[in-house]
C-alpha angles and dihedrals in degrees: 000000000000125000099258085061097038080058096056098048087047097026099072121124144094132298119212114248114247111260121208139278133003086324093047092051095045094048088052121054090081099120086218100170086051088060096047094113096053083058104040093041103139102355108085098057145067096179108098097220102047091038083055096044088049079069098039091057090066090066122141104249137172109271091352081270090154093208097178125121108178123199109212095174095106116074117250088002137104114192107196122210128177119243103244088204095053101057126099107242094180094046104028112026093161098048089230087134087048097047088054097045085056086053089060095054095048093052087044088058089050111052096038081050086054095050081074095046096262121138114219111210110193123208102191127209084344094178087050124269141231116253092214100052139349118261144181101304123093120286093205148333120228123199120194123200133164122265138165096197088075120108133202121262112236084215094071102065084071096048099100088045102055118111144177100248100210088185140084112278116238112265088210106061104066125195114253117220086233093072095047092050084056088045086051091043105064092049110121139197098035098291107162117236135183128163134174138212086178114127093225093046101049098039084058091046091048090053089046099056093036093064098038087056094036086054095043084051096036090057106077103224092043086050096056089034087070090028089059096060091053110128101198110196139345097297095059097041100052092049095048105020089180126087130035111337126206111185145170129065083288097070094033091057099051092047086053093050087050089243099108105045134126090258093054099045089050087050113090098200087060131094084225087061093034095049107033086059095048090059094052095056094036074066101057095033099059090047106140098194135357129209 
């Protein structure tokens, strides 16, 4: 079961016909049956591991590539595999983004699994793994059993709200050291954890991050790598609800002036060009802690 069918089966509905004129377009352009799942999450299934799988799809994940393929055929069990058409060979040619974003989606599965009282026990790369990409053999297999002992994560209460912010962050709000102490807290199984509201620290870190994204959009395959998966509009995002999303009349607009297309964004001499990559580093540059 990979995530374009899982989609299918929780992404059902209605979407609301177009009305007419500036007011009908506006109120439109929502992809709503490609955010289904943000909306159905946890409430289709009794299963526990599909009602817990209707969370862990959710995952954050490089690219919103979505590179999970799950075997249910055992019972009690989920066996994830990642999706070898879905990695990013240019960007990421030793699949570290998308092991992580497995990991996201293991950790997902568990703590909504946990909400119900159900312990997730993970068995990873249990036929042995390569240390230079991921491959064909499972990533991990997960066994769910019921405990009482289990208790919720108080993560979990903020999964439906999280977001990818794709604006500057507000220089005036800064980041206490307390929040980050509550961030560090709740981390389990040993996993080592450090962050930073320092000045020093996070201009470093800003710098950092500002030249490692201004030299992935400066080299010309790394750049389309990330351009193709541009889904401009609510017709592209609904048929494909995977990859970068750009969304809202806005966008729309500008993709129907000609202004806002994958050409555009790919030619240097363009706004588009110009301005898309500005956003991205106004992000990280205005970054006001790191964890």
């Amino acid at each position: 079961m990979n995530r374009r069918r899982f989609l299918a089966v929780a992404g059902g509905g209605i979407v609301v016909a177009a009305g007419a004129g500036v007011a009908g377009f506006v109120g439109s352009r929502t992809p709503h049956t490609a955010l289904r799942p943000w909306i159905d999450a946890g409430s289709l299934y009794t299963e526990p591991r599909m009602k817990a799988l209707s969370y862990a799809i959710l995952a954050p994940n490089p690219h919103n590539l979505q590179p999970w393929l799950v075997d249910l055929a055992q019972p009690d069990r989920v066996i994830l595999h990642v999706d070898p058409d879905r990695l990013l060979p240019l960007t990421d040619p030793p699949n570290r983004q998308i092991a992580i974003g497995l990991g996201c989606f293991l950790e997902l599965m568990r703590m909504a699994a946990g909400q119900d009282g159900f312990r997730v026990d993970f068995d990873l790369f249990p036929a042995g793994e390569d240390e230079n990409a991921l491959d064909e053999r499972p990533v991990a297999i997960a066994t769910f059993s019921r405990d009482a002992s289990v208790q919720p994560d108080p993560l979990f209460a903020h999964v439906l709200a999280r977001r990818s912010l794709k604006e500057p962050f507000d220089l005036t709000r800064p980041v206490s050291s307390e929040s980050l102490a509550r961030l560090e807290a709740v981390v389990e199984n040993g996993t080592a954890t450090g962050s930073s509201n320092q000045a020093g620290s996070v201009d470093a870190l800003r710098r950092l991050t500002h030249d490692a994204l201004l030299l992935e959009i400066e080299t010309p395959h790394t750049f389309w790598e990330s351009v193709d998966l541009f889904r401009i509009g609510k017709a592209e995002i609904e048929a494909n609800p995977d990859g970068i999303d750009f969304s809202g009349p806005m966008f729309e607009a500008l993709h129907m002036a000609g202004m806002f297309t994958r050409d555009a964004a790919l030619d240097t001499g363009t706004s588009a060009y110009e301005q898309g990559r500005n956003a991205v580093l106004e992000n990280t540059d205005t970054a006001m802690a790191h964890l």
